[in-house]
mmCIF file of C-alpha atoms and ligand atoms in Angstrom:
data_model
loop_
_atom_site.group_PDB
_atom_site.id
_atom_site.type_symbol
_atom_site.label_atom_id
_atom_site.label_comp_id
_atom_site.label_asym_id
_atom_site.label_seq_id
_atom_site.Cartn_x
_atom_site.Cartn_y
_atom_site.Cartn_z
ATOM 1 C CA MET A 1 16.482 17.489 -7.115
ATOM 2 C CA ILE A 2 14.948 16.714 -10.047
ATOM 3 C CA SER A 3 11.217 17.716 -10.499
ATOM 4 C CA THR A 4 8.825 14.804 -11.402
ATOM 5 C CA LYS A 5 4.952 15.204 -12.558
ATOM 6 C CA SER A 6 2.939 12.724 -10.653
ATOM 7 C CA PHE A 7 -0.788 12.318 -10.634
ATOM 8 C CA GLY A 8 -2.664 12.399 -7.055
ATOM 9 C CA VAL A 9 -5.011 14.002 -4.115
ATOM 10 C CA GLN A 10 -4.911 17.723 -2.070
ATOM 11 C CA ASN A 11 -7.520 16.226 0.150
ATOM 12 C CA GLN A 12 -9.894 13.490 1.393
ATOM 13 C CA ARG A 13 -12.542 13.651 -0.941
ATOM 14 C CA SER A 14 -10.471 15.769 -3.591
ATOM 15 C CA PRO A 15 -10.422 13.641 -7.274
ATOM 16 C CA LEU A 16 -7.411 12.773 -8.272
ATOM 17 C CA GLY A 17 -4.888 15.311 -10.718
ATOM 18 C CA PRO A 18 -1.696 16.612 -11.852
ATOM 19 C CA PHE A 19 0.253 18.134 -9.695
ATOM 20 C CA GLU A 20 4.409 18.630 -9.395
ATOM 21 C CA ILE A 21 6.779 16.193 -6.886
ATOM 22 C CA GLN A 22 10.385 16.188 -6.081
ATOM 23 C CA ARG A 23 12.426 13.215 -5.893
ATOM 24 C CA ARG A 24 16.137 12.629 -4.694
ATOM 25 C CA ASP A 25 19.275 13.248 -7.010
ATOM 26 C CA PRO A 26 20.517 9.188 -6.239
ATOM 27 C CA GLY A 27 22.631 8.455 -4.442
ATOM 28 C CA PRO A 28 25.289 6.540 -4.268
ATOM 29 C CA ASN A 29 23.142 2.441 -3.769
ATOM 30 C CA ASP A 30 19.763 4.814 -5.838
ATOM 31 C CA VAL A 31 18.759 3.067 -9.030
ATOM 32 C CA GLN A 32 16.970 6.290 -10.808
ATOM 33 C CA ILE A 33 13.769 4.430 -12.682
ATOM 34 C CA GLU A 34 11.980 6.452 -15.406
ATOM 35 C CA ILE A 35 8.184 4.615 -14.511
ATOM 36 C CA LEU A 36 6.399 3.313 -18.118
ATOM 37 C CA PHE A 37 3.859 1.126 -16.264
ATOM 38 C CA CYS A 38 2.179 1.870 -12.969
ATOM 39 C CA GLY A 39 -0.510 -0.910 -11.787
ATOM 40 C CA VAL A 40 -3.798 -0.093 -9.727
ATOM 41 C CA CYS A 41 -4.560 -1.819 -6.440
ATOM 42 C CA HIS A 42 -7.694 -1.719 -4.626
ATOM 43 C CA SER A 43 -5.271 -0.119 -1.693
ATOM 44 C CA ASP A 44 -4.454 2.862 -3.820
ATOM 45 C CA LEU A 45 -8.023 3.621 -4.111
ATOM 46 C CA HIS A 46 -8.559 2.898 0.123
ATOM 47 C CA THR A 47 -5.748 4.819 0.766
ATOM 48 C CA VAL A 48 -6.350 8.062 -0.985
ATOM 49 C CA ARG A 49 -9.805 8.408 0.320
ATOM 50 C CA ASN A 50 -8.215 7.999 3.549
ATOM 51 C CA GLU A 51 -10.549 4.107 4.411
ATOM 52 C CA TRP A 52 -8.195 3.049 6.313
ATOM 53 C CA GLN A 53 -7.198 6.414 8.566
ATOM 54 C CA GLY A 54 -3.222 7.008 8.209
ATOM 55 C CA THR A 55 -3.431 9.267 4.831
ATOM 56 C CA THR A 56 -1.406 11.751 5.260
ATOM 57 C CA TYR A 57 -2.061 14.523 1.745
ATOM 58 C CA PRO A 58 -1.242 15.359 -0.655
ATOM 59 C CA CYS A 59 -0.786 11.582 -1.459
ATOM 60 C CA VAL A 60 -0.179 9.708 -4.862
ATOM 61 C CA PRO A 61 -0.259 6.281 -5.277
ATOM 62 C CA GLY A 62 1.007 3.196 -7.170
ATOM 63 C CA HIS A 63 3.188 0.166 -6.250
ATOM 64 C CA GLU A 64 3.142 -1.707 -9.203
ATOM 65 C CA ILE A 65 5.648 0.066 -10.682
ATOM 66 C CA LEU A 66 8.144 -1.328 -13.680
ATOM 67 C CA GLY A 67 10.390 1.087 -15.561
ATOM 68 C CA LYS A 68 13.199 1.392 -17.252
ATOM 69 C CA VAL A 69 16.872 2.755 -15.717
ATOM 70 C CA SER A 70 17.906 6.349 -16.280
ATOM 71 C CA ARG A 71 20.798 6.449 -13.709
ATOM 72 C CA THR A 72 22.679 4.536 -11.215
ATOM 73 C CA GLY A 73 24.092 5.594 -8.226
ATOM 74 C CA LYS A 74 27.684 4.676 -7.906
ATOM 75 C CA ASP A 75 27.734 1.869 -6.353
ATOM 76 C CA VAL A 76 25.046 0.381 -8.105
ATOM 77 C CA THR A 77 25.892 -3.466 -9.418
ATOM 78 C CA ARG A 78 22.612 -4.829 -9.998
ATOM 79 C CA PHE A 79 21.121 -2.464 -13.102
ATOM 80 C CA LYS A 80 22.709 0.112 -15.245
ATOM 81 C CA GLU A 81 21.184 2.500 -18.106
ATOM 82 C CA GLY A 82 18.557 1.191 -19.856
ATOM 83 C CA ASP A 83 17.591 -2.113 -18.036
ATOM 84 C CA PHE A 84 14.159 -2.839 -16.789
ATOM 85 C CA ALA A 85 13.126 -2.567 -13.612
ATOM 86 C CA SER A 86 10.563 -2.846 -10.940
ATOM 87 C CA VAL A 87 9.134 -1.945 -7.461
ATOM 88 C CA GLY A 88 6.458 -2.822 -5.698
ATOM 89 C CA CYS A 89 5.067 -1.697 -2.140
ATOM 90 C CA LEU A 90 8.449 -1.560 0.032
ATOM 91 C CA ILE A 91 11.544 0.667 -0.913
ATOM 92 C CA ASN A 92 13.331 1.169 2.661
ATOM 93 C CA SER A 93 13.039 -1.185 5.716
ATOM 94 C CA CYS A 94 15.515 -1.288 9.552
ATOM 95 C CA ARG A 95 17.303 -3.980 7.469
ATOM 96 C CA LYS A 96 18.543 -5.366 11.197
ATOM 97 C CA CYS A 97 15.668 -6.508 12.754
ATOM 98 C CA PRO A 98 14.927 -10.962 12.854
ATOM 99 C CA GLU A 99 11.932 -10.397 10.255
ATOM 100 C CA CYS A 100 14.684 -8.229 8.177
ATOM 101 C CA LEU A 101 17.066 -10.253 8.295
ATOM 102 C CA ALA A 102 15.067 -13.277 7.927
ATOM 103 C CA GLY A 103 13.799 -11.652 3.879
ATOM 104 C CA ASN A 104 10.311 -10.860 5.730
ATOM 105 C CA GLU A 105 11.228 -6.654 5.233
ATOM 106 C CA GLN A 106 7.530 -6.036 5.082
ATOM 107 C CA TYR A 107 7.145 -7.576 8.452
ATOM 108 C CA CYS A 108 9.669 -5.356 10.103
ATOM 109 C CA ASP A 109 8.607 -2.476 12.960
ATOM 110 C CA GLN A 110 9.936 0.632 10.282
ATOM 111 C CA PRO A 111 8.502 -0.888 6.509
ATOM 112 C CA ILE A 112 9.308 2.134 4.868
ATOM 113 C CA PHE A 113 5.654 2.190 1.701
ATOM 114 C CA THR A 114 6.131 3.582 -1.544
ATOM 115 C CA TYR A 115 3.678 5.880 -1.131
ATOM 116 C CA ASN A 116 2.683 7.562 2.364
ATOM 117 C CA SER A 117 5.391 6.756 5.102
ATOM 118 C CA VAL A 118 7.510 9.317 6.451
ATOM 119 C CA ASP A 119 10.458 9.539 3.372
ATOM 120 C CA PRO A 120 14.171 9.527 4.989
ATOM 121 C CA HIS A 121 15.791 11.182 2.868
ATOM 122 C CA LEU A 122 14.091 14.579 1.913
ATOM 123 C CA GLY A 123 11.646 14.279 4.848
ATOM 124 C CA GLY A 124 7.285 14.863 3.998
ATOM 125 C CA MET A 125 6.171 11.869 2.990
ATOM 126 C CA THR A 126 6.772 9.181 -0.547
ATOM 127 C CA TYR A 127 5.142 9.734 -2.802
ATOM 128 C CA GLY A 128 4.214 6.548 -5.450
ATOM 129 C CA GLY A 129 4.430 5.210 -8.698
ATOM 130 C CA TYR A 130 1.255 7.344 -10.680
ATOM 131 C CA SER A 131 4.523 9.657 -11.735
ATOM 132 C CA GLN A 132 6.956 10.191 -14.092
ATOM 133 C CA ARG A 133 10.013 8.038 -12.295
ATOM 134 C CA ILE A 134 11.004 7.063 -8.442
ATOM 135 C CA VAL A 135 13.982 7.082 -7.679
ATOM 136 C CA VAL A 136 15.072 3.772 -4.603
ATOM 137 C CA ASN A 137 17.676 1.749 -3.002
ATOM 138 C CA GLU A 138 18.839 -1.128 -5.426
ATOM 139 C CA ASP A 139 17.817 -3.652 -3.249
ATOM 140 C CA PHE A 140 14.159 -2.893 -2.832
ATOM 141 C CA VAL A 141 14.338 -2.990 -7.348
ATOM 142 C CA LEU A 142 13.217 -6.514 -8.378
ATOM 143 C CA ARG A 143 14.296 -7.844 -12.072
ATOM 144 C CA VAL A 144 11.326 -7.943 -14.054
ATOM 145 C CA PRO A 145 11.676 -11.538 -16.450
ATOM 146 C CA GLU A 146 11.963 -10.096 -20.301
ATOM 147 C CA ASN A 147 9.570 -12.363 -21.520
ATOM 148 C CA LEU A 148 6.706 -11.305 -20.470
ATOM 149 C CA ASP A 149 5.063 -7.905 -21.013
ATOM 150 C CA PRO A 150 5.994 -5.089 -19.370
ATOM 151 C CA ALA A 151 2.714 -3.788 -19.314
ATOM 152 C CA SER A 152 1.240 -7.016 -17.931
ATOM 153 C CA ALA A 153 3.423 -7.714 -15.442
ATOM 154 C CA ALA A 154 3.844 -4.311 -13.595
ATOM 155 C CA PRO A 155 1.136 -5.453 -11.483
ATOM 156 C CA LEU A 156 2.459 -8.719 -10.426
ATOM 157 C CA LEU A 157 4.517 -6.514 -7.866
ATOM 158 C CA CYS A 158 1.501 -6.070 -4.950
ATOM 159 C CA ALA A 159 -1.730 -8.569 -7.038
ATOM 160 C CA GLY A 160 0.981 -11.109 -8.078
ATOM 161 C CA ILE A 161 3.037 -11.203 -4.660
ATOM 162 C CA THR A 162 1.282 -10.398 -2.281
ATOM 163 C CA THR A 163 -1.388 -14.103 -3.668
ATOM 164 C CA TYR A 164 2.313 -15.793 -4.062
ATOM 165 C CA SER A 165 2.612 -15.846 -0.238
ATOM 166 C CA PRO A 166 0.617 -17.135 1.764
ATOM 167 C CA LEU A 167 -0.497 -19.712 -1.164
ATOM 168 C CA LYS A 168 3.170 -20.810 -0.679
ATOM 169 C CA HIS A 169 3.125 -19.952 3.556
ATOM 170 C CA TRP A 170 -0.141 -22.305 3.520
ATOM 171 C CA ASN A 171 1.507 -24.184 1.390
ATOM 172 C CA VAL A 172 -0.975 -25.270 -1.537
ATOM 173 C CA ARG A 173 0.074 -27.970 -3.566
ATOM 174 C CA ARG A 174 -1.764 -30.432 -6.191
ATOM 175 C CA GLY A 175 -4.189 -33.120 -3.971
ATOM 176 C CA MET A 176 -5.973 -29.788 -1.740
ATOM 177 C CA LYS A 177 -8.643 -28.135 -2.639
ATOM 178 C CA VAL A 178 -8.643 -24.082 -2.511
ATOM 179 C CA GLY A 179 -11.161 -21.500 -2.779
ATOM 180 C CA ILE A 180 -10.227 -17.644 -3.963
ATOM 181 C CA VAL A 181 -13.197 -14.167 -2.814
ATOM 182 C CA GLY A 182 -12.954 -12.103 -5.112
ATOM 183 C CA LEU A 183 -11.965 -11.900 -9.151
ATOM 184 C CA GLY A 184 -10.799 -8.975 -9.046
ATOM 185 C CA GLY A 185 -6.617 -7.666 -9.313
ATOM 186 C CA LEU A 186 -5.073 -10.072 -6.859
ATOM 187 C CA GLY A 187 -8.029 -12.768 -6.456
ATOM 188 C CA HIS A 188 -7.513 -13.480 -10.769
ATOM 189 C CA MET A 189 -4.145 -13.942 -9.939
ATOM 190 C CA ALA A 190 -4.296 -16.129 -7.310
ATOM 191 C CA VAL A 191 -6.657 -18.706 -9.373
ATOM 192 C CA LYS A 192 -3.596 -18.572 -11.689
ATOM 193 C CA LEU A 193 -1.337 -19.823 -9.498
ATOM 194 C CA ALA A 194 -2.948 -21.936 -7.523
ATOM 195 C CA ASN A 195 -3.870 -23.677 -10.557
ATOM 196 C CA ALA A 196 0.110 -22.776 -11.146
ATOM 197 C CA PHE A 197 0.969 -24.734 -8.299
ATOM 198 C CA GLY A 198 -1.080 -28.269 -9.170
ATOM 199 C CA ALA A 199 -4.413 -27.371 -6.898
ATOM 200 C CA GLU A 200 -8.250 -28.246 -7.879
ATOM 201 C CA VAL A 201 -9.503 -24.069 -8.005
ATOM 202 C CA VAL A 202 -13.238 -22.601 -6.411
ATOM 203 C CA VAL A 203 -13.522 -19.138 -7.233
ATOM 204 C CA PHE A 204 -16.255 -17.152 -5.307
ATOM 205 C CA THR A 205 -17.682 -14.364 -6.937
ATOM 206 C CA THR A 206 -20.151 -12.492 -6.505
ATOM 207 C CA SER A 207 -20.673 -11.302 -10.193
ATOM 208 C CA PRO A 208 -21.893 -13.907 -12.229
ATOM 209 C CA GLY A 209 -20.384 -12.667 -15.519
ATOM 210 C CA LYS A 210 -17.059 -13.011 -14.576
ATOM 211 C CA ARG A 211 -18.049 -17.748 -15.082
ATOM 212 C CA ALA A 212 -16.021 -17.989 -18.291
ATOM 213 C CA ASP A 213 -13.163 -15.806 -17.295
ATOM 214 C CA ALA A 214 -12.667 -17.642 -14.025
ATOM 215 C CA ILE A 215 -13.065 -21.075 -16.219
ATOM 216 C CA ARG A 216 -10.714 -19.002 -18.459
ATOM 217 C CA LEU A 217 -8.262 -18.486 -16.094
ATOM 218 C CA GLY A 218 -7.652 -21.589 -14.215
ATOM 219 C CA ALA A 219 -10.788 -22.052 -12.258
ATOM 220 C CA HIS A 220 -11.825 -25.599 -11.580
ATOM 221 C CA GLU A 221 -15.486 -24.454 -10.291
ATOM 222 C CA VAL A 222 -16.871 -21.406 -10.619
ATOM 223 C CA VAL A 223 -19.437 -20.158 -7.544
ATOM 224 C CA THR A 224 -21.809 -17.561 -6.982
ATOM 225 C CA SER A 225 -21.436 -16.715 -3.410
ATOM 226 C CA ASN A 226 -24.946 -15.452 -2.843
ATOM 227 C CA ASN A 227 -26.913 -18.473 -4.201
ATOM 228 C CA PRO A 228 -27.256 -20.509 -0.778
ATOM 229 C CA ASN A 229 -27.477 -23.619 -2.575
ATOM 230 C CA MET A 230 -24.419 -23.896 -3.907
ATOM 231 C CA MET A 231 -22.299 -22.665 -1.115
ATOM 232 C CA LEU A 232 -23.835 -25.316 1.344
ATOM 233 C CA LYS A 233 -22.441 -27.837 -1.234
ATOM 234 C CA HIS A 234 -19.382 -26.802 0.103
ATOM 235 C CA LEU A 235 -19.947 -27.440 3.539
ATOM 236 C CA ASN A 236 -16.681 -28.467 5.300
ATOM 237 C CA ASN A 237 -14.483 -29.131 1.947
ATOM 238 C CA PHE A 238 -11.889 -26.902 1.118
ATOM 239 C CA ASP A 239 -8.106 -27.314 2.778
ATOM 240 C CA PHE A 240 -7.404 -23.668 1.890
ATOM 241 C CA ILE A 241 -9.343 -20.253 1.863
ATOM 242 C CA LEU A 242 -7.736 -17.178 -0.089
ATOM 243 C CA ASP A 243 -9.696 -14.124 0.517
ATOM 244 C CA THR A 244 -9.515 -11.300 -1.238
ATOM 245 C CA VAL A 245 -12.657 -8.983 -1.243
ATOM 246 C CA SER A 246 -11.599 -5.124 -1.226
ATOM 247 C CA ALA A 247 -15.717 -4.404 0.703
ATOM 248 C CA ASN A 248 -17.496 -5.817 3.897
ATOM 249 C CA HIS A 249 -18.819 -9.515 3.779
ATOM 250 C CA ASP A 250 -19.322 -12.424 5.915
ATOM 251 C CA ILE A 251 -16.617 -14.449 6.093
ATOM 252 C CA ASN A 252 -18.816 -16.599 8.066
ATOM 253 C CA ALA A 253 -19.822 -18.161 5.005
ATOM 254 C CA TYR A 254 -16.762 -18.980 4.111
ATOM 255 C CA LEU A 255 -15.154 -20.702 7.626
ATOM 256 C CA GLN A 256 -18.229 -22.741 7.491
ATOM 257 C CA LEU A 257 -16.499 -24.373 3.578
ATOM 258 C CA LEU A 258 -13.457 -25.751 5.683
ATOM 259 C CA LYS A 259 -11.803 -29.011 7.071
ATOM 260 C CA ARG A 260 -11.133 -29.260 10.761
ATOM 261 C CA ASP A 261 -7.829 -27.595 11.333
ATOM 262 C CA ALA A 262 -7.906 -25.753 7.825
ATOM 263 C CA THR A 263 -7.572 -22.287 7.382
ATOM 264 C CA LEU A 264 -9.392 -18.983 6.015
ATOM 265 C CA THR A 265 -7.025 -16.139 4.784
ATOM 266 C CA LEU A 266 -7.325 -12.108 4.508
ATOM 267 C CA VAL A 267 -5.218 -10.664 2.290
ATOM 268 C CA GLY A 268 -8.405 -8.196 1.531
ATOM 269 C CA ALA A 269 -8.217 -5.412 3.805
ATOM 270 C CA PRO A 270 -12.040 -3.774 4.109
ATOM 271 C CA GLN A 271 -12.806 -0.575 5.585
ATOM 272 C CA ASN A 272 -14.809 -1.938 8.452
ATOM 273 C CA PRO A 273 -14.004 -4.561 11.030
ATOM 274 C CA LEU A 274 -15.284 -7.904 9.921
ATOM 275 C CA PRO A 275 -17.700 -10.066 11.408
ATOM 276 C CA LEU A 276 -16.809 -13.543 13.003
ATOM 277 C CA ALA A 277 -18.844 -16.319 14.651
ATOM 278 C CA ALA A 278 -17.121 -18.109 17.306
ATOM 279 C CA SER A 279 -18.270 -21.165 15.836
ATOM 280 C CA SER A 280 -17.364 -20.783 12.707
ATOM 281 C CA VAL A 281 -13.475 -21.378 13.858
ATOM 282 C CA ILE A 282 -14.858 -23.563 16.673
ATOM 283 C CA ALA A 283 -16.132 -26.260 14.776
ATOM 284 C CA ARG A 284 -13.618 -28.086 13.242
ATOM 285 C CA ARG A 285 -10.909 -26.465 15.173
ATOM 286 C CA ARG A 286 -10.150 -23.967 12.218
ATOM 287 C CA ARG A 287 -7.997 -21.002 11.253
ATOM 288 C CA THR A 288 -8.783 -17.503 10.502
ATOM 289 C CA ALA A 289 -5.095 -15.656 9.249
ATOM 290 C CA GLY A 290 -4.217 -12.549 7.488
ATOM 291 C CA SER A 291 -0.933 -11.834 5.324
ATOM 292 C CA LEU A 292 0.271 -8.496 4.124
ATOM 293 C CA ILE A 293 3.031 -8.392 0.651
ATOM 294 C CA GLY A 294 5.838 -10.864 0.756
ATOM 295 C CA GLY A 295 9.596 -9.802 1.427
ATOM 296 C CA ILE A 296 11.659 -8.358 -1.205
ATOM 297 C CA ARG A 297 13.397 -12.086 -1.738
ATOM 298 C CA GLU A 298 10.233 -13.747 -1.931
ATOM 299 C CA THR A 299 8.868 -11.478 -4.614
ATOM 300 C CA GLN A 300 12.136 -11.918 -6.544
ATOM 301 C CA GLU A 301 11.240 -15.497 -6.409
ATOM 302 C CA MET A 302 7.623 -14.738 -7.552
ATOM 303 C CA LEU A 303 8.815 -12.411 -10.373
ATOM 304 C CA ASP A 304 11.018 -15.788 -11.944
ATOM 305 C CA PHE A 305 8.494 -18.175 -11.817
ATOM 306 C CA CYS A 306 6.108 -16.070 -13.359
ATOM 307 C CA GLY A 307 8.491 -15.509 -16.115
ATOM 308 C CA ALA A 308 9.427 -19.618 -16.165
ATOM 309 C CA LYS A 309 5.082 -20.298 -15.974
ATOM 310 C CA GLU A 310 4.380 -17.269 -18.592
ATOM 311 C CA ILE A 311 2.430 -16.099 -16.038
ATOM 312 C CA ALA A 312 1.101 -12.392 -16.183
ATOM 313 C CA CYS A 313 -2.209 -9.927 -15.583
ATOM 314 C CA ASP A 314 -4.855 -10.164 -17.655
ATOM 315 C CA ILE A 315 -4.577 -6.000 -17.496
ATOM 316 C CA GLU A 316 -6.736 -2.986 -18.855
ATOM 317 C CA LEU A 317 -4.151 -0.813 -19.596
ATOM 318 C CA ILE A 318 -5.661 3.063 -19.425
ATOM 319 C CA PRO A 319 -4.390 7.249 -19.915
ATOM 320 C CA ILE A 320 -3.654 8.300 -16.313
ATOM 321 C CA GLN A 321 -6.629 10.939 -17.941
ATOM 322 C CA LYS A 322 -8.994 7.784 -16.952
ATOM 323 C CA ILE A 323 -8.095 7.002 -13.133
ATOM 324 C CA ASN A 324 -10.708 8.647 -11.721
ATOM 325 C CA GLU A 325 -13.080 6.460 -13.296
ATOM 326 C CA ALA A 326 -10.676 3.606 -13.455
ATOM 327 C CA TYR A 327 -11.031 3.881 -9.440
ATOM 328 C CA GLU A 328 -15.110 4.081 -10.180
ATOM 329 C CA ARG A 329 -15.411 0.266 -11.988
ATOM 330 C CA MET A 330 -13.072 -0.887 -9.603
ATOM 331 C CA LEU A 331 -15.313 0.121 -6.769
ATOM 332 C CA ARG A 332 -18.058 -1.661 -8.886
ATOM 333 C CA SER A 333 -15.892 -4.956 -9.446
ATOM 334 C CA ASP A 334 -16.127 -3.644 -13.178
ATOM 335 C CA VAL A 335 -12.340 -4.669 -13.888
ATOM 336 C CA LYS A 336 -10.497 -7.112 -16.005
ATOM 337 C CA TYR A 337 -8.192 -8.348 -14.129
ATOM 338 C CA ARG A 338 -6.769 -4.810 -13.536
ATOM 339 C CA PHE A 339 -6.003 -0.650 -14.406
ATOM 340 C CA VAL A 340 -2.808 -0.547 -15.224
ATOM 341 C CA ILE A 341 -1.536 3.255 -16.356
ATOM 342 C CA ASP A 342 0.303 3.671 -19.513
ATOM 343 C CA MET A 343 2.539 6.755 -17.796
ATOM 344 C CA SER A 344 3.583 8.238 -21.196
ATOM 345 C CA SER A 345 0.025 9.574 -21.228
ATOM 346 C CA LEU A 346 1.644 11.504 -17.924
HETATM 347 P P1 LIG B 401 -10.267 -5.105 -6.624
HETATM 348 O O1 LIG B 401 -9.569 -5.778 -8.251
HETATM 349 O O2 LIG B 401 -11.277 -4.355 -6.077
HETATM 350 O O3 LIG B 401 -10.746 -7.360 -6.228
HETATM 351 C C1 LIG B 401 -11.749 -7.028 -5.544
HETATM 352 C C2 LIG B 401 -13.331 -7.973 -5.578
HETATM 353 O O4 LIG B 401 -13.496 -7.586 -4.455
HETATM 354 C C3 LIG B 401 -13.959 -7.457 -6.082
HETATM 355 O O5 LIG B 401 -13.633 -7.478 -7.385
HETATM 356 C C4 LIG B 401 -15.008 -8.107 -6.595
HETATM 357 O O6 LIG B 401 -15.093 -9.720 -6.583
HETATM 358 C C5 LIG B 401 -15.020 -8.546 -4.632
HETATM 359 N N1 LIG B 401 -15.765 -7.424 -3.960
HETATM 360 C C6 LIG B 401 -15.681 -6.413 -4.033
HETATM 361 N N2 LIG B 401 -16.993 -5.873 -3.431
HETATM 362 C C7 LIG B 401 -17.746 -7.363 -2.709
HETATM 363 C C8 LIG B 401 -18.894 -6.797 -1.730
HETATM 364 N N3 LIG B 401 -18.918 -6.082 -1.342
HETATM 365 N N4 LIG B 401 -19.079 -8.236 -1.637
HETATM 366 C C9 LIG B 401 -18.150 -9.279 -1.752
HETATM 367 N N5 LIG B 401 -16.787 -9.106 -2.419
HETATM 368 C C10 LIG B 401 -17.510 -8.404 -2.917
HETATM 369 O O7 LIG B 401 -9.813 -5.166 -5.522
HETATM 370 P P2 LIG B 401 -7.613 -5.389 -5.118
HETATM 371 O O8 LIG B 401 -7.019 -4.540 -5.750
HETATM 372 O O9 LIG B 401 -7.654 -7.358 -5.842
HETATM 373 O O10 LIG B 401 -7.271 -5.133 -3.549
HETATM 374 C C11 LIG B 401 -8.342 -6.378 -3.057
HETATM 375 C C12 LIG B 401 -8.523 -5.848 -1.749
HETATM 376 O O11 LIG B 401 -7.026 -6.092 -1.384
HETATM 377 C C13 LIG B 401 -7.924 -4.415 -0.811
HETATM 378 O O12 LIG B 401 -8.892 -4.702 0.217
HETATM 379 C C14 LIG B 401 -7.044 -4.006 -1.048
HETATM 380 O O13 LIG B 401 -6.740 -3.197 -0.285
HETATM 381 C C15 LIG B 401 -6.707 -5.224 -0.388
HETATM 382 N N6 LIG B 401 -4.929 -5.799 -0.877
HETATM 383 C C16 LIG B 401 -3.820 -6.016 0.329
HETATM 384 C C17 LIG B 401 -2.666 -6.696 0.346
HETATM 385 C C18 LIG B 401 -1.856 -7.100 1.674
HETATM 386 O O14 LIG B 401 -0.509 -6.788 1.494
HETATM 387 N N7 LIG B 401 -2.472 -7.786 1.795
HETATM 388 C C19 LIG B 401 -2.080 -5.989 -0.847
HETATM 389 C C20 LIG B 401 -2.533 -5.702 -2.069
HETATM 390 C C21 LIG B 401 -4.304 -5.684 -1.965
HETATM 391 P P3 LIG B 401 -16.577 -10.479 -7.485
HETATM 392 O O15 LIG B 401 -16.687 -9.565 -8.697
HETATM 393 O O16 LIG B 401 -15.421 -11.841 -8.101
HETATM 394 O O17 LIG B 401 -16.844 -10.863 -6.162
HETATM 395 ZN ZN1 LIG B 402 -1.280 -3.587 -4.106
HETATM 396 ZN ZN1 LIG B 403 13.460 -4.638 10.143
#
């Protein structure tokens, strides 16, 4: 066992603070990674505050991990000491079910998430990337292209794949008009990726101050979503809308902007159910869908795509001691556009 510094919570109400956790000694197929950077996802906040219920304490969040390999098990073939290595939201799955065999490990019935899953090796729960190091089976370790800045690439492991996967699944391409709702960590990556796929991109934001950034990130138009006149201009106009909002909001206002048979996909996961007016989907046979991160193969494909196009996240690097403040800013939509923890501060 390897004693490891970490930052997490002891219960639903406690702020994040330091404590020690244990990592297993690397088994034959494991890679030990000394963590350099970890992105801060709104899911970390939902989980530590038990907003989705199901959190087991203590909890160490973090699933946008980038570091350097320090040890490898004897059967590891893809990584060696000193390599950059990344870990996202998943660290294992059953590997036998149809979803796993199809590369959709995120839809496996027995996924092992990077944090807050039962840990099959040590018992207790898995602990995430707000920590000094992590030990992961090499099949769930990703390679980040070396031409990307490591700190700015770390959030690709969740914000990148969670937006890439639905944009690909719904075949977003040139000639399509695509809406991105919410310009936070996921939203800003969705704008960059939808633009790279050739779509006409419209950002819907509650923060008028983000307009210039949205255009710089690749939006062709920015709509302030609490302005009804600007919304009405877009009725029945969109081929696809990706909703990244973390809090309660009116999805019907966006559904009415879709063309016939077009889809609004939720990746944002607010704490409470979102009311759906039947008329929003009955009219024009519209669809509402959801999407969860992406599989391991697709995550590597996304990383390689981002490397080739030189796409990474716009980040604000923070020491771990500022994490509680960062959470409060995230709740105020004051993120530009992903906090990343410099783990040397731990
Ligand atoms: P984030 O950086 O906090 O961004 C969320 C954005 O939503 C905010 O920046 C804000 O954008 C908008 N927003 C916030 N409160 C709002 C409100 N009351 N009404 C309307 N808009 C509001 O969060 P994130 O890390 O991108 O995560 C977004 C959501 O996706 C979270 O719920 C997270 O748990 C979820 N998530 C899901 C998956 C998945 O696999 N499906 C993966 C990762 C994260 P504006 O200022 O532009 O309005
Ligand atoms: Zn995430
Ligand atoms: Zn499976």
